GROMACS .gro file of C-alpha atoms in nm:
model
  270
    1LEU     CA    1  -0.230  -2.405   0.846
    2ILE     CA    2   0.130  -2.340   0.949
    3LYS     CA    3   0.156  -2.693   1.091
    4TYR     CA    4   0.042  -2.867   0.774
    5GLU     CA    5   0.186  -2.637   0.507
    6ARG     CA    6   0.525  -2.595   0.679
    7PRO     CA    7   0.623  -2.298   0.459
    8ASP     CA    8   0.977  -2.201   0.370
    9LEU     CA    9   0.879  -1.840   0.288
   10ILE     CA   10   0.605  -1.635   0.451
   11PHE     CA   11   0.489  -1.300   0.314
   12HIS     CA   12   0.301  -1.137   0.601
   13LEU     CA   13   0.080  -0.860   0.460
   14ALA     CA   14  -0.238  -0.926   0.659
   15ALA     CA   15  -0.349  -0.595   0.811
   16GLN     CA   16  -0.608  -0.323   0.832
   17SER     CA   17  -0.419  -0.097   0.591
   18HIS     CA   18  -0.651   0.200   0.533
   19VAL     CA   19  -0.536   0.510   0.722
   20PRO     CA   20  -0.878   0.685   0.740
   21THR     CA   21  -1.030   0.365   0.881
   22SER     CA   22  -0.759   0.360   1.149
   23TRP     CA   23  -0.883   0.699   1.273
   24LYS     CA   24  -1.239   0.568   1.295
   25SER     CA   25  -1.140   0.234   1.450
   26PRO     CA   26  -0.801   0.277   1.619
   27TRP     CA   27  -0.825  -0.018   1.857
   28GLU     CA   28  -0.954  -0.257   1.593
   29THR     CA   29  -0.667  -0.152   1.365
   30PHE     CA   30  -0.405  -0.197   1.637
   31GLU     CA   31  -0.545  -0.529   1.760
   32ASN     CA   32  -0.582  -0.673   1.409
   33ASN     CA   33  -0.235  -0.572   1.294
   34VAL     CA   34  -0.038  -0.653   1.609
   35ARG     CA   35  -0.223  -0.960   1.736
   36GLY     CA   36  -0.238  -1.114   1.391
   37GLN     CA   37   0.140  -1.102   1.362
   38LEU     CA   38   0.181  -1.232   1.716
   39ASN     CA   39  -0.037  -1.533   1.632
   40LEU     CA   40   0.171  -1.602   1.322
   41PHE     CA   41   0.500  -1.589   1.512
   42GLU     CA   42   0.371  -1.809   1.793
   43ALA     CA   43   0.243  -2.066   1.542
   44ILE     CA   44   0.586  -2.083   1.381
   45ILE     CA   45   0.754  -2.133   1.718
   46ALA     CA   46   0.497  -2.391   1.833
   47ASN     CA   47   0.566  -2.601   1.523
   48GLN     CA   48   0.945  -2.560   1.547
   49LEU     CA   49   0.977  -2.416   1.197
   50SER     CA   50   1.241  -2.179   1.060
   51PRO     CA   51   1.095  -2.003   0.754
   52ARG     CA   52   1.215  -1.670   0.617
   53ILE     CA   53   0.939  -1.422   0.711
   54LEU     CA   54   0.875  -1.090   0.539
   55VAL     CA   55   0.693  -0.841   0.762
   56VAL     CA   56   0.539  -0.566   0.551
   57SER     CA   57   0.544  -0.238   0.742
   58SER     CA   58   0.468   0.105   0.592
   59ASN     CA   59   0.610   0.448   0.522
   60GLU     CA   60   0.348   0.570   0.773
   61VAL     CA   61   0.595   0.483   1.049
   62TYR     CA   62   0.794   0.795   0.951
   63GLY     CA   63   0.510   1.043   0.997
   64ALA     CA   64   0.553   1.400   0.874
   65PRO     CA   65   0.896   1.537   0.775
   66GLU     CA   66   1.071   1.774   1.014
   67GLY     CA   67   1.162   2.023   0.742
   68ASN     CA   68   1.304   1.977   0.392
   69ASP     CA   69   1.632   1.832   0.523
   70ASP     CA   70   1.433   1.534   0.656
   71LEU     CA   71   1.349   1.418   0.303
   72PRO     CA   72   1.373   1.176   0.142
   73PHE     CA   73   1.308   0.940   0.434
   74VAL     CA   74   1.592   0.697   0.498
   75GLU     CA   75   1.563   0.375   0.695
   76GLN     CA   76   1.771   0.509   0.986
   77ARG     CA   77   1.536   0.800   1.047
   78LEU     CA   78   1.359   0.826   1.387
   79LEU     CA   79   1.005   0.692   1.367
   80ARG     CA   80   0.729   0.945   1.440
   81PRO     CA   81   0.397   0.792   1.329
   82ALA     CA   82   0.115   1.044   1.290
   83ASN     CA   83  -0.188   0.812   1.280
   84PRO     CA   84  -0.311   0.490   1.449
   85TYR     CA   85  -0.220   0.278   1.148
   86GLY     CA   86   0.139   0.403   1.162
   87VAL     CA   87   0.154   0.323   1.534
   88SER     CA   88   0.040  -0.033   1.464
   89LYS     CA   89   0.313  -0.074   1.203
   90VAL     CA   90   0.583   0.055   1.441
   91SER     CA   91   0.460  -0.207   1.687
   92GLN     CA   92   0.481  -0.480   1.422
   93GLU     CA   93   0.839  -0.381   1.343
   94ALA     CA   94   0.934  -0.380   1.711
   95MET     CA   95   0.778  -0.723   1.756
   96ALA     CA   96   0.967  -0.858   1.454
   97LEU     CA   97   1.297  -0.733   1.595
   98GLN     CA   98   1.216  -0.876   1.940
   99TYR     CA   99   1.124  -1.221   1.806
  100ARG     CA  100   1.436  -1.225   1.593
  101ARG     CA  101   1.649  -1.163   1.903
  102SER     CA  102   1.454  -1.367   2.157
  103HIS     CA  103   1.347  -1.664   1.943
  104GLY     CA  104   1.582  -1.654   1.647
  105LEU     CA  105   1.308  -1.602   1.388
  106ASP     CA  106   1.444  -1.519   1.043
  107VAL     CA  107   1.247  -1.197   0.991
  108VAL     CA  108   1.308  -0.922   0.734
  109ILE     CA  109   1.114  -0.595   0.717
  110ALA     CA  110   0.995  -0.396   0.417
  111ARG     CA  111   0.868  -0.038   0.443
  112PRO     CA  112   0.664   0.019   0.129
  113PHE     CA  113   0.547   0.366   0.035
  114ASN     CA  114   0.219   0.416  -0.152
  115HIS     CA  115   0.149   0.160  -0.419
  116ILE     CA  116  -0.116   0.156  -0.687
  117GLY     CA  117  -0.227  -0.066  -0.972
  118PRO     CA  118  -0.513  -0.263  -1.124
  119GLY     CA  119  -0.738  -0.430  -0.867
  120GLN     CA  120  -0.700  -0.178  -0.584
  121LYS     CA  121  -1.005  -0.095  -0.375
  122PRO     CA  122  -1.175   0.237  -0.458
  123SER     CA  123  -1.140   0.348  -0.095
  124PHE     CA  124  -0.783   0.440  -0.193
  125VAL     CA  125  -0.753   0.775  -0.366
  126ILE     CA  126  -0.618   0.688  -0.712
  127ALA     CA  127  -0.845   0.386  -0.758
  128GLY     CA  128  -1.133   0.603  -0.637
  129PHE     CA  129  -1.057   0.861  -0.905
  130ALA     CA  130  -1.040   0.590  -1.173
  131ARG     CA  131  -1.372   0.436  -1.074
  132GLN     CA  132  -1.556   0.767  -1.079
  133ILE     CA  133  -1.405   0.870  -1.414
  134ALA     CA  134  -1.494   0.534  -1.567
  135GLU     CA  135  -1.848   0.559  -1.429
  136ILE     CA  136  -1.883   0.909  -1.575
  137GLU     CA  137  -1.758   0.786  -1.913
  138ALA     CA  138  -2.019   0.508  -1.903
  139GLY     CA  139  -2.298   0.749  -1.807
  140LYS     CA  140  -2.339   0.589  -1.464
  141HIS     CA  141  -2.227   0.890  -1.259
  142GLU     CA  142  -2.297   1.261  -1.292
  143PRO     CA  143  -1.989   1.446  -1.428
  144VAL     CA  144  -1.898   1.597  -1.092
  145MET     CA  145  -1.634   1.477  -0.846
  146GLY     CA  146  -1.573   1.579  -0.485
  147LEU     CA  147  -1.203   1.606  -0.401
  148GLY     CA  148  -0.999   1.609  -0.081
  149ASN     CA  149  -0.645   1.737  -0.021
  150MET     CA  150  -0.505   1.756  -0.372
  151GLN     CA  151  -0.179   1.923  -0.271
  152ALA     CA  152  -0.049   1.628  -0.068
  153GLN     CA  153   0.254   1.465  -0.230
  154ARG     CA  154   0.321   1.093  -0.208
  155ASP     CA  155   0.569   0.838  -0.340
  156PHE     CA  156   0.376   0.597  -0.566
  157THR     CA  157   0.503   0.268  -0.709
  158ASP     CA  158   0.323   0.015  -0.927
  159VAL     CA  159   0.199  -0.278  -0.719
  160ARG     CA  160   0.359  -0.520  -0.965
  161ASP     CA  161   0.698  -0.365  -0.896
  162ILE     CA  162   0.620  -0.379  -0.522
  163ALA     CA  163   0.546  -0.753  -0.550
  164ARG     CA  164   0.884  -0.808  -0.718
  165ALA     CA  165   1.049  -0.617  -0.436
  166TYR     CA  166   0.883  -0.829  -0.168
  167TYR     CA  167   0.999  -1.149  -0.331
  168SER     CA  168   1.352  -1.017  -0.379
  169ILE     CA  169   1.378  -0.896  -0.020
  170THR     CA  170   1.251  -1.229   0.113
  171ARG     CA  171   1.498  -1.428  -0.094
  172TYR     CA  172   1.810  -1.212  -0.085
  173ALA     CA  173   1.794  -0.948   0.192
  174ASP     CA  174   2.023  -0.917   0.489
  175ALA     CA  175   1.806  -0.991   0.794
  176ASP     CA  176   1.973  -0.709   0.988
  177ASN     CA  177   1.836  -0.443   0.751
  178ILE     CA  178   1.502  -0.275   0.691
  179TYR     CA  179   1.425  -0.176   0.333
  180ASN     CA  180   1.228   0.115   0.194
  181VAL     CA  181   1.032   0.009  -0.113
  182CYS     CA  182   0.959   0.320  -0.315
  183SER     CA  183   1.021   0.515  -0.634
  184GLY     CA  184   1.200   0.804  -0.465
  185THR     CA  185   0.979   1.054  -0.654
  186PRO     CA  186   0.704   1.261  -0.486
  187ARG     CA  187   0.388   1.329  -0.691
  188SER     CA  188   0.099   1.551  -0.591
  189ILE     CA  189  -0.250   1.405  -0.591
  190GLN     CA  190  -0.351   1.696  -0.815
  191SER     CA  191  -0.093   1.604  -1.081
  192ILE     CA  192  -0.208   1.241  -1.082
  193PHE     CA  193  -0.571   1.345  -1.113
  194GLU     CA  194  -0.486   1.571  -1.407
  195LEU     CA  195  -0.289   1.290  -1.573
  196MET     CA  196  -0.587   1.059  -1.540
  197LEU     CA  197  -0.823   1.325  -1.680
  198SER     CA  198  -0.593   1.364  -1.980
  199MET     CA  199  -0.655   0.996  -2.058
  200SER     CA  200  -1.033   1.043  -2.058
  201HIS     CA  201  -1.275   1.199  -2.308
  202ALA     CA  202  -1.514   1.302  -2.029
  203HIS     CA  203  -1.566   1.661  -1.917
  204ILE     CA  204  -1.575   1.662  -1.536
  205ASP     CA  205  -1.647   1.940  -1.287
  206THR     CA  206  -1.490   1.924  -0.941
  207HIS     CA  207  -1.557   2.065  -0.597
  208THR     CA  208  -1.395   2.038  -0.254
  209ASP     CA  209  -1.541   1.769  -0.028
  210PRO     CA  210  -1.449   1.828   0.341
  211SER     CA  211  -1.531   1.465   0.428
  212LYS     CA  212  -1.236   1.349   0.219
  213PHE     CA  213  -0.977   1.534   0.430
  214ARG     CA  214  -0.786   1.342   0.698
  215ILE     CA  215  -0.770   1.443   1.064
  216ALA     CA  216  -0.392   1.479   1.038
  217ASP     CA  217  -0.236   1.467   0.693
  218THR     CA  218   0.130   1.462   0.600
  219PRO     CA  219   0.192   1.728   0.331
  220ILE     CA  220   0.474   1.539   0.161
  221SER     CA  221   0.631   1.196   0.199
  222TYR     CA  222   0.881   1.017  -0.022
  223GLY     CA  223   1.158   0.771   0.039
  224ASP     CA  224   1.517   0.691  -0.043
  225ASN     CA  225   1.551   0.353  -0.216
  226ALA     CA  226   1.931   0.343  -0.228
  227ARG     CA  227   1.960   0.052   0.017
  228ILE     CA  228   1.734  -0.188  -0.174
  229ARG     CA  229   1.896  -0.088  -0.505
  230GLN     CA  230   2.247  -0.146  -0.372
  231ASP     CA  231   2.183  -0.460  -0.164
  232ILE     CA  232   1.934  -0.640  -0.388
  233GLY     CA  233   1.936  -0.466  -0.725
  234TRP     CA  234   1.564  -0.383  -0.724
  235GLN     CA  235   1.422  -0.069  -0.877
  236PRO     CA  236   1.083   0.019  -1.029
  237GLN     CA  237   1.044  -0.089  -1.392
  238ILE     CA  238   0.688   0.008  -1.489
  239PRO     CA  239   0.649   0.371  -1.610
  240PHE     CA  240   0.414   0.576  -1.394
  241GLU     CA  241   0.200   0.677  -1.693
  242GLN     CA  242   0.145   0.309  -1.776
  243THR     CA  243   0.035   0.240  -1.420
  244ILE     CA  244  -0.225   0.517  -1.431
  245ALA     CA  245  -0.351   0.401  -1.770
  246ASP     CA  246  -0.377   0.043  -1.644
  247VAL     CA  247  -0.572   0.151  -1.334
  248LEU     CA  248  -0.819   0.350  -1.544
  249ASP     CA  249  -0.860   0.068  -1.798
  250ASP     CA  250  -0.914  -0.180  -1.515
  251TRP     CA  251  -1.211   0.022  -1.388
  252ARG     CA  252  -1.349   0.066  -1.739
  253GLN     CA  253  -1.345  -0.311  -1.781
  254ARG     CA  254  -1.504  -0.372  -1.440
  255ILE     CA  255  -1.789  -0.130  -1.511
  256ALA     CA  256  -1.843  -0.271  -1.861
  257THR     CA  257  -1.853  -0.622  -1.717
  258ASP     CA  258  -2.108  -0.519  -1.453
  259GLU     CA  259  -2.319  -0.349  -1.720
  260ASN     CA  260  -2.312  -0.653  -1.948
  261ALA     CA  261  -2.402  -0.881  -1.660
  262GLY     CA  262  -2.698  -0.658  -1.577
  263HIS     CA  263  -2.826  -0.675  -1.935
  264GLN     CA  264  -2.813  -1.053  -1.959
  265GLN     CA  265  -3.153  -1.217  -1.958
  266PRO     CA  266  -3.206  -1.523  -1.739
  267THR     CA  267  -3.237  -1.845  -1.932
  268THR     CA  268  -3.532  -2.081  -1.883
  269ARG     CA  269  -3.550  -2.452  -1.932
  270ASN     CA  270  -3.857  -2.651  -2.034
   0.00000   0.00000   0.00000
């Protein structure tokens, strides 16, 4: 593919990106994320190409804050990953820096924090909330939801703003820098859940579900986006409330589409 397409820009996002899955399958996560990038780099070198490559890392490389003075996370902060996925992303960053120095690859690195938006898999917390609420509204799910750690605070950005950031970094970034991609605002999972409930007519009971808690969870994580704002001029544009409304509407439409498809009668031909 690299040989025949000969790309000028490569956005490398391929990864096992679900933290709970990385606890269940640590080696598969590490092998997939690190070896996949290695194969990409070696293919570029083998075909003597010189594209600009964006390696998408993660805020999970930072781990948990060492007190309030450690927040917001800045790019220069020491990396202390707290889960196997974070370890794999630290390794991807180290490989990118090594191949830049040893082979001259034009690699830039983005460290996105949590991003959400229409189309996200329900294995991620906000999309999972939206699917269950939409199912309850449609009468397809009992009006009860099991919840995990609702006090955790994360830095969420609309995926459409994230996509703009990736393109801007790839086109305009200084290759010697790593860029946080984030809103700079921490939000608790509880506050997001309550916002989503306020957009629904359904009455929903909740209970604590121990299976939804992580082995090691970071209580709060949010980033400083000063570098990307100053160097590139990027900042989030989509209001958070619009993002949540769009996620919920996306699941309403998906469930309605599935329901309509189920009610369609097969056609017969004579």
